[in-house]
Each structure stands twice: as structure tokens, then as C-alpha cells.
PDB file of C-alpha atoms in Angstrom:
ATOM      1  CA  ARG A 366     -51.798  51.117 -43.721  1.00  0.00           C
ATOM      2  CA  PRO A 367     -51.817  50.313 -39.987  1.00  0.00           C
ATOM      3  CA  LEU A 368     -55.001  51.156 -38.124  1.00  0.00           C
ATOM      4  CA  TRP A 369     -53.252  53.680 -35.902  1.00  0.00           C
ATOM      5  CA  MET A 370     -52.326  55.664 -39.019  1.00  0.00           C
ATOM      6  CA  VAL A 371     -55.966  55.729 -40.049  1.00  0.00           C
ATOM      7  CA  THR A 372     -57.134  56.667 -36.565  1.00  0.00           C
ATOM      8  CA  PHE A 373     -54.676  59.539 -36.334  1.00  0.00           C
ATOM      9  CA  SER A 374     -54.666  60.520 -39.992  1.00  0.00           C
ATOM     10  CA  PHE A 375     -55.701  64.048 -39.024  1.00  0.00           C
ATOM     11  CA  LEU A 376     -52.917  64.364 -36.425  1.00  0.00           C
ATOM     12  CA  PRO A 377     -49.159  64.362 -37.174  1.00  0.00           C
ATOM     13  CA  LEU A 378     -48.195  61.525 -34.861  1.00  0.00           C
ATOM     14  CA  ALA A 379     -44.521  62.300 -34.450  1.00  0.00           C
ATOM     15  CA  GLY A 380     -45.332  65.846 -33.429  1.00  0.00           C
ATOM     16  CA  ILE A 381     -47.938  64.665 -30.930  1.00  0.00           C
ATOM     17  CA  LEU A 382     -45.562  62.231 -29.288  1.00  0.00           C
ATOM     18  CA  PHE A 383     -42.877  64.861 -28.969  1.00  0.00           C
ATOM     19  CA  ALA A 384     -45.133  67.607 -27.726  1.00  0.00           C
ATOM     20  CA  MET A 385     -47.190  65.536 -25.303  1.00  0.00           C
ATOM     21  CA  SER A 386     -44.170  63.891 -23.724  1.00  0.00           C
ATOM     22  CA  CYS A 387     -42.745  67.381 -23.182  1.00  0.00           C
ATOM     23  CA  HIS A 388     -45.882  68.995 -21.755  1.00  0.00           C
ATOM     24  CA  ALA A 389     -44.492  69.398 -18.240  1.00  0.00           C
ATOM     25  CA  SER A 390     -40.794  69.369 -19.101  1.00  0.00           C
ATOM     26  CA  THR A 391     -38.425  72.281 -18.654  1.00  0.00           C
ATOM     27  CA  GLU A 392     -36.164  71.167 -21.478  1.00  0.00           C
ATOM     28  CA  CYS A 393     -38.456  70.454 -24.437  1.00  0.00           C
ATOM     29  CA  LYS A 394     -39.639  72.968 -26.994  1.00  0.00           C
ATOM     30  CA  THR A 395     -43.246  72.192 -27.853  1.00  0.00           C
ATOM     31  CA  LEU A 396     -43.919  71.923 -31.583  1.00  0.00           C
ATOM     32  CA  SER A 397     -47.327  70.397 -32.206  1.00  0.00           C
ATOM     33  CA  TRP A 398     -49.660  71.297 -29.351  1.00  0.00           C
ATOM     34  CA  SER A 399     -51.776  73.140 -31.932  1.00  0.00           C
ATOM     35  CA  GLU A 400     -52.760  69.665 -33.166  1.00  0.00           C
ATOM     36  CA  VAL A 401     -53.524  68.289 -29.710  1.00  0.00           C
ATOM     37  CA  THR A 402     -55.049  71.273 -27.917  1.00  0.00           C
ATOM     38  CA  PRO A 403     -58.606  70.875 -29.296  1.00  0.00           C
ATOM     39  CA  GLU A 404     -58.701  67.199 -28.258  1.00  0.00           C
ATOM     40  CA  TYR A 405     -57.423  68.090 -24.782  1.00  0.00           C
ATOM     41  CA  GLU A 406     -60.027  70.809 -24.327  1.00  0.00           C
ATOM     42  CA  ARG A 407     -62.810  68.591 -25.607  1.00  0.00           C
ATOM     43  CA  ARG A 408     -61.937  65.257 -24.018  1.00  0.00           C
ATOM     44  CA  VAL A 409     -59.821  65.911 -20.908  1.00  0.00           C
ATOM     45  CA  GLU A 410     -60.769  69.278 -19.468  1.00  0.00           C
ATOM     46  CA  PRO A 411     -64.458  68.508 -18.743  1.00  0.00           C
ATOM     47  CA  PHE A 412     -63.430  65.828 -16.247  1.00  0.00           C
ATOM     48  CA  THR A 413     -60.538  67.700 -14.633  1.00  0.00           C
ATOM     49  CA  GLN A 414     -62.790  70.742 -14.240  1.00  0.00           C
ATOM     50  CA  LEU A 415     -64.886  68.815 -11.723  1.00  0.00           C
ATOM     51  CA  PHE A 416     -61.845  68.548  -9.472  1.00  0.00           C
ATOM     52  CA  ALA A 417     -60.713  72.096 -10.239  1.00  0.00           C
ATOM     53  CA  ASN A 418     -64.034  73.378  -8.951  1.00  0.00           C
ATOM     54  CA  ASP A 419     -63.523  71.465  -5.695  1.00  0.00           C
ATOM     55  CA  VAL A 420     -59.971  72.771  -5.278  1.00  0.00           C
ATOM     56  CA  LEU A 421     -60.757  76.409  -6.047  1.00  0.00           C
ATOM     57  CA  THR A 422     -63.927  76.516  -3.970  1.00  0.00           C
ATOM     58  CA  ALA A 423     -62.096  75.103  -0.961  1.00  0.00           C
ATOM     59  CA  LEU A 424     -59.141  77.457  -1.478  1.00  0.00           C
ATOM     60  CA  LYS A 425     -61.431  80.463  -1.546  1.00  0.00           C
ATOM     61  CA  SER A 426     -63.156  79.353   1.651  1.00  0.00           C
ATOM     62  CA  LYS A 427     -59.803  78.939   3.409  1.00  0.00           C
ATOM     63  CA  ILE A 428     -58.791  82.522   2.691  1.00  0.00           C
ATOM     64  CA  ALA A 429     -62.195  84.197   2.739  1.00  0.00           C
ATOM     65  CA  GLY A 430     -62.673  87.374   4.722  1.00  0.00           C
ATOM     66  CA  SER A 431     -59.785  89.403   3.362  1.00  0.00           C
ATOM     67  CA  GLY A 432     -62.245  91.801   1.741  1.00  0.00           C
ATOM     68  CA  THR A 433     -60.042  92.356  -1.299  1.00  0.00           C
ATOM     69  CA  PRO A 434     -59.682  90.414  -4.578  1.00  0.00           C
ATOM     70  CA  LEU A 435     -57.103  87.648  -4.392  1.00  0.00           C
ATOM     71  CA  GLU A 436     -54.379  87.516  -7.029  1.00  0.00           C
ATOM     72  CA  LEU A 437     -53.989  83.944  -8.286  1.00  0.00           C
ATOM     73  CA  LEU A 438     -51.218  82.034 -10.082  1.00  0.00           C
ATOM     74  CA  ASP A 439     -52.404  79.038 -12.131  1.00  0.00           C
ATOM     75  CA  VAL A 440     -49.426  76.778 -12.953  1.00  0.00           C
ATOM     76  CA  GLY A 441     -50.066  74.327 -15.798  1.00  0.00           C
ATOM     77  CA  CYS A 442     -53.277  76.011 -16.912  1.00  0.00           C
ATOM     78  CA  GLY A 443     -53.836  73.850 -20.003  1.00  0.00           C
ATOM     79  CA  THR A 444     -56.559  75.327 -22.183  1.00  0.00           C
ATOM     80  CA  GLY A 445     -57.673  77.746 -19.483  1.00  0.00           C
ATOM     81  CA  GLY A 446     -60.722  76.141 -17.944  1.00  0.00           C
ATOM     82  CA  GLY A 447     -59.382  76.479 -14.414  1.00  0.00           C
ATOM     83  CA  ALA A 448     -58.486  80.142 -14.866  1.00  0.00           C
ATOM     84  CA  LEU A 449     -61.975  80.912 -16.171  1.00  0.00           C
ATOM     85  CA  LEU A 450     -63.494  79.046 -13.251  1.00  0.00           C
ATOM     86  CA  ALA A 451     -61.271  80.913 -10.796  1.00  0.00           C
ATOM     87  CA  SER A 452     -62.335  84.218 -12.327  1.00  0.00           C
ATOM     88  CA  SER A 453     -65.999  83.286 -11.918  1.00  0.00           C
ATOM     89  CA  LEU A 454     -65.307  82.604  -8.234  1.00  0.00           C
ATOM     90  CA  GLY A 455     -63.862  86.079  -7.721  1.00  0.00           C
ATOM     91  CA  PHE A 456     -60.108  85.542  -7.981  1.00  0.00           C
ATOM     92  CA  SER A 457     -58.517  88.518  -9.741  1.00  0.00           C
ATOM     93  CA  PRO A 458     -56.161  89.228 -11.336  1.00  0.00           C
ATOM     94  CA  ILE A 459     -55.058  85.795 -12.550  1.00  0.00           C
ATOM     95  CA  ALA A 460     -51.806  84.742 -14.197  1.00  0.00           C
ATOM     96  CA  ALA A 461     -52.312  81.471 -16.097  1.00  0.00           C
ATOM     97  CA  THR A 462     -49.153  79.708 -17.276  1.00  0.00           C
ATOM     98  CA  ASP A 463     -48.294  76.619 -19.267  1.00  0.00           C
ATOM     99  CA  VAL A 464     -45.186  75.395 -21.090  1.00  0.00           C
ATOM    100  CA  SER A 465     -47.260  74.908 -24.249  1.00  0.00           C
ATOM    101  CA  GLU A 466     -47.669  78.034 -26.342  1.00  0.00           C
ATOM    102  CA  SER A 467     -50.728  76.695 -28.148  1.00  0.00           C
ATOM    103  CA  MET A 468     -52.418  75.744 -24.887  1.00  0.00           C
ATOM    104  CA  VAL A 469     -51.776  79.255 -23.592  1.00  0.00           C
ATOM    105  CA  GLU A 470     -53.021  80.807 -26.818  1.00  0.00           C
ATOM    106  CA  ARG A 471     -56.240  78.822 -26.536  1.00  0.00           C
ATOM    107  CA  ALA A 472     -56.590  79.887 -22.879  1.00  0.00           C
ATOM    108  CA  ARG A 473     -56.037  83.512 -23.926  1.00  0.00           C
ATOM    109  CA  ARG A 474     -58.686  83.340 -26.652  1.00  0.00           C
ATOM    110  CA  ARG A 475     -61.176  81.772 -24.265  1.00  0.00           C
ATOM    111  CA  ALA A 476     -60.494  84.436 -21.632  1.00  0.00           C
ATOM    112  CA  GLU A 477     -60.977  87.204 -24.171  1.00  0.00           C
ATOM    113  CA  GLY A 478     -64.139  85.593 -25.514  1.00  0.00           C
ATOM    114  CA  SER A 479     -65.593  85.215 -22.030  1.00  0.00           C
ATOM    115  CA  GLY A 480     -65.543  88.949 -21.435  1.00  0.00           C
ATOM    116  CA  ARG A 481     -63.777  88.428 -18.125  1.00  0.00           C
ATOM    117  CA  GLU A 482     -61.020  90.888 -17.361  1.00  0.00           C
ATOM    118  CA  GLY A 483     -57.836  90.382 -15.397  1.00  0.00           C
ATOM    119  CA  ILE A 484     -56.701  87.032 -16.848  1.00  0.00           C
ATOM    120  CA  GLU A 485     -53.100  87.119 -18.084  1.00  0.00           C
ATOM    121  CA  CYS A 486     -51.964  84.061 -20.055  1.00  0.00           C
ATOM    122  CA  LEU A 487     -48.258  83.408 -20.431  1.00  0.00           C
ATOM    123  CA  ALA A 488     -46.286  80.537 -21.974  1.00  0.00           C
ATOM    124  CA  CYS A 489     -43.429  79.788 -19.596  1.00  0.00           C
ATOM    125  CA  ASP A 490     -41.616  76.987 -17.812  1.00  0.00           C
ATOM    126  CA  GLY A 491     -43.333  76.035 -14.571  1.00  0.00           C
ATOM    127  CA  GLN A 492     -39.962  75.228 -13.049  1.00  0.00           C
ATOM    128  CA  ASN A 493     -38.571  78.648 -13.963  1.00  0.00           C
ATOM    129  CA  LEU A 494     -41.306  81.255 -13.523  1.00  0.00           C
ATOM    130  CA  PRO A 495     -40.598  84.940 -14.280  1.00  0.00           C
ATOM    131  CA  SER A 496     -38.189  86.472 -11.780  1.00  0.00           C
ATOM    132  CA  GLU A 497     -40.336  89.588 -11.437  1.00  0.00           C
ATOM    133  CA  TRP A 498     -43.158  87.477  -9.981  1.00  0.00           C
ATOM    134  CA  SER A 499     -41.371  86.986  -6.644  1.00  0.00           C
ATOM    135  CA  GLY A 500     -43.738  87.750  -3.780  1.00  0.00           C
ATOM    136  CA  ARG A 501     -46.582  88.777  -6.101  1.00  0.00           C
ATOM    137  CA  PHE A 502     -49.484  86.359  -5.577  1.00  0.00           C
ATOM    138  CA  ASP A 503     -51.934  85.806  -2.741  1.00  0.00           C
ATOM    139  CA  CYS A 504     -52.498  82.194  -3.763  1.00  0.00           C
ATOM    140  CA  ALA A 505     -51.585  79.623  -6.388  1.00  0.00           C
ATOM    141  CA  VAL A 506     -53.001  76.419  -7.834  1.00  0.00           C
ATOM    142  CA  ALA A 507     -51.343  73.495  -9.595  1.00  0.00           C
ATOM    143  CA  ILE A 508     -54.173  71.198 -10.647  1.00  0.00           C
ATOM    144  CA  PHE A 509     -52.815  67.947 -12.124  1.00  0.00           C
ATOM    145  CA  SER A 510     -49.755  69.831 -13.413  1.00  0.00           C
ATOM    146  CA  VAL A 511     -46.771  69.926 -11.049  1.00  0.00           C
ATOM    147  CA  ILE A 512     -47.167  66.191 -10.468  1.00  0.00           C
ATOM    148  CA  PHE A 513     -45.970  65.641 -14.058  1.00  0.00           C
ATOM    149  CA  PHE A 514     -42.923  67.936 -13.810  1.00  0.00           C
ATOM    150  CA  PRO A 515     -39.472  66.349 -14.055  1.00  0.00           C
ATOM    151  CA  ASP A 516     -38.791  67.863 -10.605  1.00  0.00           C
ATOM    152  CA  PRO A 517     -42.102  68.519  -8.802  1.00  0.00           C
ATOM    153  CA  ALA A 518     -40.378  69.915  -5.711  1.00  0.00           C
ATOM    154  CA  ARG A 519     -38.583  72.490  -7.834  1.00  0.00           C
ATOM    155  CA  GLY A 520     -41.860  73.504  -9.432  1.00  0.00           C
ATOM    156  CA  LEU A 521     -43.425  73.998  -6.009  1.00  0.00           C
ATOM    157  CA  GLN A 522     -40.393  75.955  -4.830  1.00  0.00           C
ATOM    158  CA  GLU A 523     -41.007  78.322  -7.735  1.00  0.00           C
ATOM    159  CA  VAL A 524     -44.622  78.652  -6.637  1.00  0.00           C
ATOM    160  CA  LEU A 525     -43.403  79.378  -3.101  1.00  0.00           C
ATOM    161  CA  ARG A 526     -41.123  82.140  -4.396  1.00  0.00           C
ATOM    162  CA  CYS A 527     -43.960  83.778  -6.288  1.00  0.00           C
ATOM    163  CA  LEU A 528     -46.332  83.859  -3.314  1.00  0.00           C
ATOM    164  CA  LYS A 529     -46.589  86.661  -0.805  1.00  0.00           C
ATOM    165  CA  PRO A 530     -45.663  85.768   2.797  1.00  0.00           C
ATOM    166  CA  SER A 531     -48.494  83.620   4.198  1.00  0.00           C
ATOM    167  CA  GLY A 532     -49.761  83.051   0.645  1.00  0.00           C
ATOM    168  CA  ARG A 533     -51.620  79.797   0.023  1.00  0.00           C
ATOM    169  CA  VAL A 534     -51.049  77.003  -2.490  1.00  0.00           C
ATOM    170  CA  ALA A 535     -53.462  74.279  -3.575  1.00  0.00           C
ATOM    171  CA  MET A 536     -52.550  71.311  -5.731  1.00  0.00           C
ATOM    172  CA  ALA A 537     -54.278  68.195  -7.049  1.00  0.00           C
ATOM    173  CA  ALA A 538     -52.849  64.753  -7.764  1.00  0.00           C
ATOM    174  CA  TRP A 539     -54.449  61.533  -8.979  1.00  0.00           C
ATOM    175  CA  GLY A 540     -54.622  58.636  -6.542  1.00  0.00           C
ATOM    176  CA  ASP A 541     -53.078  55.214  -7.071  1.00  0.00           C
ATOM    177  CA  ARG A 542     -54.299  52.535  -9.488  1.00  0.00           C
ATOM    178  CA  SER A 543     -56.939  51.218  -7.109  1.00  0.00           C
ATOM    179  CA  GLU A 544     -58.345  54.738  -6.765  1.00  0.00           C
ATOM    180  CA  THR A 545     -58.388  55.585 -10.480  1.00  0.00           C
ATOM    181  CA  PRO A 546     -60.310  52.811 -12.279  1.00  0.00           C
ATOM    182  CA  ALA A 547     -61.288  55.189 -15.092  1.00  0.00           C
ATOM    183  CA  PHE A 548     -57.632  55.350 -16.128  1.00  0.00           C
ATOM    184  CA  GLN A 549     -56.702  51.666 -15.939  1.00  0.00           C
ATOM    185  CA  ILE A 550     -58.443  50.059 -18.907  1.00  0.00           C
ATOM    186  CA  PHE A 551     -55.790  50.882 -21.522  1.00  0.00           C
ATOM    187  CA  ARG A 552     -53.104  49.375 -19.331  1.00  0.00           C
ATOM    188  CA  ASP A 553     -55.153  46.260 -18.616  1.00  0.00           C
ATOM    189  CA  ALA A 554     -56.148  45.803 -22.269  1.00  0.00           C
ATOM    190  CA  ALA A 555     -52.529  46.121 -23.331  1.00  0.00           C
ATOM    191  CA  SER A 556     -51.502  43.469 -20.791  1.00  0.00           C
ATOM    192  CA  GLN A 557     -53.908  41.047 -22.475  1.00  0.00           C
ATOM    193  CA  VAL A 558     -53.408  41.949 -26.147  1.00  0.00           C
ATOM    194  CA  VAL A 559     -49.839  43.286 -26.377  1.00  0.00           C
ATOM    195  CA  PRO A 560     -48.050  42.373 -23.134  1.00  0.00           C
ATOM    196  CA  ASP A 561     -44.682  43.380 -24.579  1.00  0.00           C
ATOM    197  CA  LEU A 562     -45.976  46.917 -25.108  1.00  0.00           C
ATOM    198  CA  ALA A 563     -47.979  47.184 -21.908  1.00  0.00           C
ATOM    199  CA  PRO A 564     -46.871  49.932 -19.488  1.00  0.00           C
ATOM    200  CA  LYS A 565     -44.504  48.702 -16.831  1.00  0.00           C
ATOM    201  CA  GLY A 566     -43.763  50.103 -13.402  1.00  0.00           C
ATOM    202  CA  LYS A 567     -45.133  53.217 -11.771  1.00  0.00           C
ATOM    203  CA  PRO A 568     -47.027  56.030 -13.544  1.00  0.00           C
ATOM    204  CA  ARG A 569     -44.951  58.878 -14.992  1.00  0.00           C
ATOM    205  CA  ARG A 570     -46.174  61.228 -12.287  1.00  0.00           C
ATOM    206  CA  ILE A 571     -46.409  61.738  -8.555  1.00  0.00           C
ATOM    207  CA  THR A 572     -49.116  59.469  -7.141  1.00  0.00           C
ATOM    208  CA  GLY A 573     -51.363  61.349  -4.777  1.00  0.00           C
ATOM    209  CA  SER A 574     -51.766  60.308  -1.151  1.00  0.00           C
ATOM    210  CA  LYS A 575     -51.825  62.124   2.162  1.00  0.00           C
ATOM    211  CA  GLU A 576     -48.257  61.027   2.831  1.00  0.00           C
ATOM    212  CA  SER A 577     -46.757  61.805  -0.592  1.00  0.00           C
ATOM    213  CA  LEU A 578     -48.294  65.249  -0.951  1.00  0.00           C
ATOM    214  CA  SER A 579     -47.536  66.267   2.619  1.00  0.00           C
ATOM    215  CA  ALA A 580     -43.904  65.327   2.077  1.00  0.00           C
ATOM    216  CA  LEU A 581     -43.752  67.112  -1.284  1.00  0.00           C
ATOM    217  CA  LEU A 582     -45.095  70.407   0.037  1.00  0.00           C
ATOM    218  CA  ALA A 583     -42.861  70.228   3.101  1.00  0.00           C
ATOM    219  CA  GLU A 584     -39.814  69.623   0.905  1.00  0.00           C
ATOM    220  CA  ALA A 585     -40.690  72.717  -1.120  1.00  0.00           C
ATOM    221  CA  GLY A 586     -40.842  74.843   2.039  1.00  0.00           C
ATOM    222  CA  PHE A 587     -44.557  75.131   2.781  1.00  0.00           C
ATOM    223  CA  GLU A 588     -46.089  74.938   6.240  1.00  0.00           C
ATOM    224  CA  HIS A 589     -49.578  74.399   7.702  1.00  0.00           C
ATOM    225  CA  ILE A 590     -50.053  71.555   5.224  1.00  0.00           C
ATOM    226  CA  GLU A 591     -53.420  69.858   4.851  1.00  0.00           C
ATOM    227  CA  VAL A 592     -54.262  67.016   2.470  1.00  0.00           C
ATOM    228  CA  ILE A 593     -57.853  66.097   1.620  1.00  0.00           C
ATOM    229  CA  GLY A 594     -58.993  62.959  -0.119  1.00  0.00           C
ATOM    230  CA  PRO A 595     -59.640  60.798  -1.820  1.00  0.00           C
ATOM    231  CA  VAL A 596     -62.171  62.972  -3.668  1.00  0.00           C
ATOM    232  CA  THR A 597     -64.085  61.043  -6.336  1.00  0.00           C
ATOM    233  CA  HIS A 598     -65.833  62.055  -9.536  1.00  0.00           C
ATOM    234  CA  THR A 599     -67.266  59.969 -12.362  1.00  0.00           C
ATOM    235  CA  LEU A 600     -65.899  60.068 -15.891  1.00  0.00           C
ATOM    236  CA  LEU A 601     -68.938  59.946 -18.194  1.00  0.00           C
ATOM    237  CA  LEU A 602     -68.627  59.146 -21.894  1.00  0.00           C
ATOM    238  CA  ASP A 603     -71.285  58.495 -24.507  1.00  0.00           C
ATOM    239  CA  SER A 604     -70.024  55.099 -25.678  1.00  0.00           C
ATOM    240  CA  PRO A 605     -67.168  52.587 -25.403  1.00  0.00           C
ATOM    241  CA  GLU A 606     -65.672  54.088 -28.558  1.00  0.00           C
ATOM    242  CA  GLU A 607     -65.697  57.540 -26.989  1.00  0.00           C
ATOM    243  CA  TYR A 608     -63.882  56.036 -24.020  1.00  0.00           C
ATOM    244  CA  TYR A 609     -61.255  54.630 -26.360  1.00  0.00           C
ATOM    245  CA  LEU A 610     -60.825  57.949 -28.174  1.00  0.00           C
ATOM    246  CA  ARG A 611     -60.629  59.907 -24.937  1.00  0.00           C
ATOM    247  CA  PHE A 612     -57.312  58.223 -24.176  1.00  0.00           C
ATOM    248  CA  ALA A 613     -56.142  57.278 -27.673  1.00  0.00           C
ATOM    249  CA  LEU A 614     -56.088  60.943 -28.708  1.00  0.00           C
ATOM    250  CA  THR A 615     -54.822  62.552 -25.497  1.00  0.00           C
ATOM    251  CA  SER A 616     -52.562  60.123 -23.580  1.00  0.00           C
ATOM    252  CA  PRO A 617     -48.922  60.177 -24.727  1.00  0.00           C
ATOM    253  CA  PRO A 618     -48.119  56.625 -23.543  1.00  0.00           C
ATOM    254  CA  SER A 619     -51.230  55.323 -25.285  1.00  0.00           C
ATOM    255  CA  ILE A 620     -50.471  57.156 -28.525  1.00  0.00           C
ATOM    256  CA  GLU A 621     -46.938  55.816 -28.513  1.00  0.00           C
ATOM    257  CA  MET A 622     -48.071  52.279 -27.753  1.00  0.00           C
ATOM    258  CA  ILE A 623     -50.716  52.238 -30.513  1.00  0.00           C
ATOM    259  CA  SER A 624     -48.186  53.566 -33.014  1.00  0.00           C
ATOM    260  CA  LYS A 625     -46.140  50.391 -32.541  1.00  0.00           C
ATOM    261  CA  MET A 626     -48.999  48.027 -33.443  1.00  0.00           C
ATOM    262  CA  ASP A 627     -49.829  46.622 -36.847  1.00  0.00           C
ATOM    263  CA  ALA A 628     -53.387  46.976 -38.154  1.00  0.00           C
ATOM    264  CA  LYS A 629     -54.658  43.632 -36.847  1.00  0.00           C
ATOM    265  CA  THR A 630     -53.189  44.123 -33.384  1.00  0.00           C
ATOM    266  CA  ALA A 631     -54.437  47.702 -33.147  1.00  0.00           C
ATOM    267  CA  ALA A 632     -57.951  46.572 -34.032  1.00  0.00           C
ATOM    268  CA  ALA A 633     -57.805  43.829 -31.394  1.00  0.00           C
ATOM    269  CA  PHE A 634     -56.540  46.296 -28.819  1.00  0.00           C
ATOM    270  CA  LYS A 635     -59.327  48.778 -29.545  1.00  0.00           C
ATOM    271  CA  GLU A 636     -61.885  45.967 -29.308  1.00  0.00           C
ATOM    272  CA  LYS A 637     -60.482  44.868 -25.938  1.00  0.00           C
ATOM    273  CA  VAL A 638     -60.516  48.422 -24.569  1.00  0.00           C
ATOM    274  CA  GLU A 639     -64.146  48.841 -25.554  1.00  0.00           C
ATOM    275  CA  GLU A 640     -65.025  45.402 -24.140  1.00  0.00           C
ATOM    276  CA  LEU A 641     -63.455  46.228 -20.766  1.00  0.00           C
ATOM    277  CA  ALA A 642     -65.092  49.647 -20.734  1.00  0.00           C
ATOM    278  CA  LYS A 643     -68.488  47.962 -21.180  1.00  0.00           C
ATOM    279  CA  ILE A 644     -67.784  45.379 -18.486  1.00  0.00           C
ATOM    280  CA  ARG A 645     -66.500  47.848 -15.917  1.00  0.00           C
ATOM    281  CA  GLY A 646     -68.529  50.940 -16.631  1.00  0.00           C
ATOM    282  CA  GLY A 647     -71.290  50.121 -19.097  1.00  0.00           C
ATOM    283  CA  GLN A 648     -74.688  51.735 -18.474  1.00  0.00           C
ATOM    284  CA  PRO A 649     -78.136  50.690 -19.729  1.00  0.00           C
ATOM    285  CA  ASP A 650     -78.138  53.508 -22.294  1.00  0.00           C
ATOM    286  CA  GLY A 651     -74.799  52.384 -23.752  1.00  0.00           C
ATOM    287  CA  SER A 652     -72.740  55.090 -22.095  1.00  0.00           C
ATOM    288  CA  ILE A 653     -69.680  54.527 -19.886  1.00  0.00           C
ATOM    289  CA  ALA A 654     -69.342  55.691 -16.270  1.00  0.00           C
ATOM    290  CA  LEU A 655     -66.105  55.092 -14.355  1.00  0.00           C
ATOM    291  CA  ASP A 656     -64.807  56.717 -11.188  1.00  0.00           C
ATOM    292  CA  SER A 657     -61.432  58.202 -10.431  1.00  0.00           C
ATOM    293  CA  SER A 658     -60.191  59.879  -7.292  1.00  0.00           C
ATOM    294  CA  ALA A 659     -57.694  62.582  -6.463  1.00  0.00           C
ATOM    295  CA  TYR A 660     -56.062  64.169  -3.441  1.00  0.00           C
ATOM    296  CA  PHE A 661     -55.929  67.906  -2.785  1.00  0.00           C
ATOM    297  CA  ALA A 662     -53.072  69.442  -0.825  1.00  0.00           C
ATOM    298  CA  TYR A 663     -53.000  72.925   0.694  1.00  0.00           C
ATOM    299  CA  GLY A 664     -50.109  74.777   2.281  1.00  0.00           C
ATOM    300  CA  SER A 665     -48.904  78.224   3.271  1.00  0.00           C
ATOM    301  CA  LYS A 666     -45.725  80.161   2.612  1.00  0.00           C
ATOM    302  CA  PRO A 667     -44.072  80.987   5.952  1.00  0.00           C
ATOM    303  CA  ALA A 668     -44.862  84.538   7.033  1.00  0.00           C
ATOM    304  CA  SER A 669     -41.182  85.068   7.824  1.00  0.00           C
ATOM    305  CA  PHE A 670     -39.945  83.658   4.506  1.00  0.00           C
ATOM    306  CA  LEU A 671     -36.886  85.525   3.220  1.00  0.00           C
TER     307      LEU A 671
END
């Protein structure tokens, strides 16, 4: 059978494609995140947590001095790493939300296992948050989440509604292709091996920049906007094969693309990915190290917001 069927023999491919393409959508009903969640937690979260720490630490410093615990909304919480980090930094209580029920269930189990109190995990649509949350939170974060929504401005407007007057928001967005070399190898390998299947056009997300994020927050109704970046961290993986698996098991466009290859082509594609990973990020010990950068945007809800 085709190599992609062997590679993903432990994952129901159709369910993955459906669920992952719907992760940020308001219209899809997730079906198979239970199959993908462990791979996300293992392969994606460790890298995004580096940026989450930057965002949350800076957010806390911007609103320090209140003397009381700060209630936090985490939109697009994934498997809960950001919520746990926020709790360790003193944010409490925390409402962590994601459209994926299995992601939220994993976040809930991790919160319970950590012994930390005050973390509420709820599966809900980030573009349609609970009506009773209006004016509830002191601050909110959307770390690599709202940028994937079908309507990012609408998602941020929901965040605005849920904040108290003068409440603060912080969001993170990946930079453009030149600023995210760790994410470009699959695209470049596909252009060489399977040009007809290679991704075309812009990424399926908002690309972070000082201009784009300033405009997005302003459109949603925030004021006192500040954008920081690019902020760079290094994606570290044990081997070229681990680099391949990091994206082959967690990136919906990559999963879909590989599913369309026959065995010979899939093997050639995997070989090219690993070759490029060695060329661009290979280390003397055989590991891979590649940088990617993000932008962080902060804003405030108007004090006079009605």
C-alpha cells in the first residue's frame, strides 16, 4: 500500500484531515482530535510554549501592581500548556477554551493532574464565546489561535466583549516565510518533488507583522496597541526524521498532500524533506535546529466601552 498509509496506519487519515482543517472553524464539528491530540501535545506544544512564556510574562509585567489575581481567558488553548504556564505565573482563575473537545479534555486532565486550582476548560467556538462571559476577564491571550480563525476580527471582537473595561489582550502570530525558516522545508521539498501538489499562495492564516496585527486589533475595537517582534526561538529536533514527523503528523496541509502521493513519490518526498532539514539545520550531533519568529500584539479594551 502507499507509504502514507503505512506512515499513518495508526491514525484514521480521513478523520485527521477533517478535524485538523476544522480546528479554528466555527462551522465544523470535530470528530477525530482524540487521534491527533497526543501528537500535537508531543510535537507542537513544546515549541509554541517558548513563545507563550514570552507573551504571558510580558502581559503580566504590563498589568503588574494591581495587587489582586488576574482572571485570564485563553482562546485556542490546545492541550493546555499555555493555561498551565499562566497559572504558574499567578493568573487565576483561568478559562481555557478550544473548539476541539478532545484538546479541551486533555487540557482538563493536565490541569487536574498538576494540582493547580482555578483552571476551567471549556470546548466552545472562539468566534462565539459564552454570552455570560461579557465583561468578566481582566486579560486574555490568543497564542497562535485567532490567526487561524475564518474571521480573526470577529474572534477578537468576542475577546473584547469578554474583557472588563481597560482589560488587556495579548496575541501571537507567526511571521512571514523569510522569518519562519523552520516551517518552510515541506513547502520547498514539495516544489521540487511534487510541484503539482506543492502549496500555492499565502498561508492559511494571518501573517504576523507590526502593520497587520496593529490593523487587526484596531478593527476589533482595541486601543493602546503595541506590537513587538520579530521574536525568535529555535525549533530543536533529534533527527531529520523527527523533523519530518513533526509536520507529517500535525500539519493538515502536509497530511493532505502526502495522502495524494503513491508509495514511490512519498518516499522521495520524505527523503527530500530530510535532506533539506540536514542542509539547513543539521548539527554535528545529527539533530536539527531551525529558527522561526513571531510577533506579539497587545491592546486594551476602551475604558468607556459600552
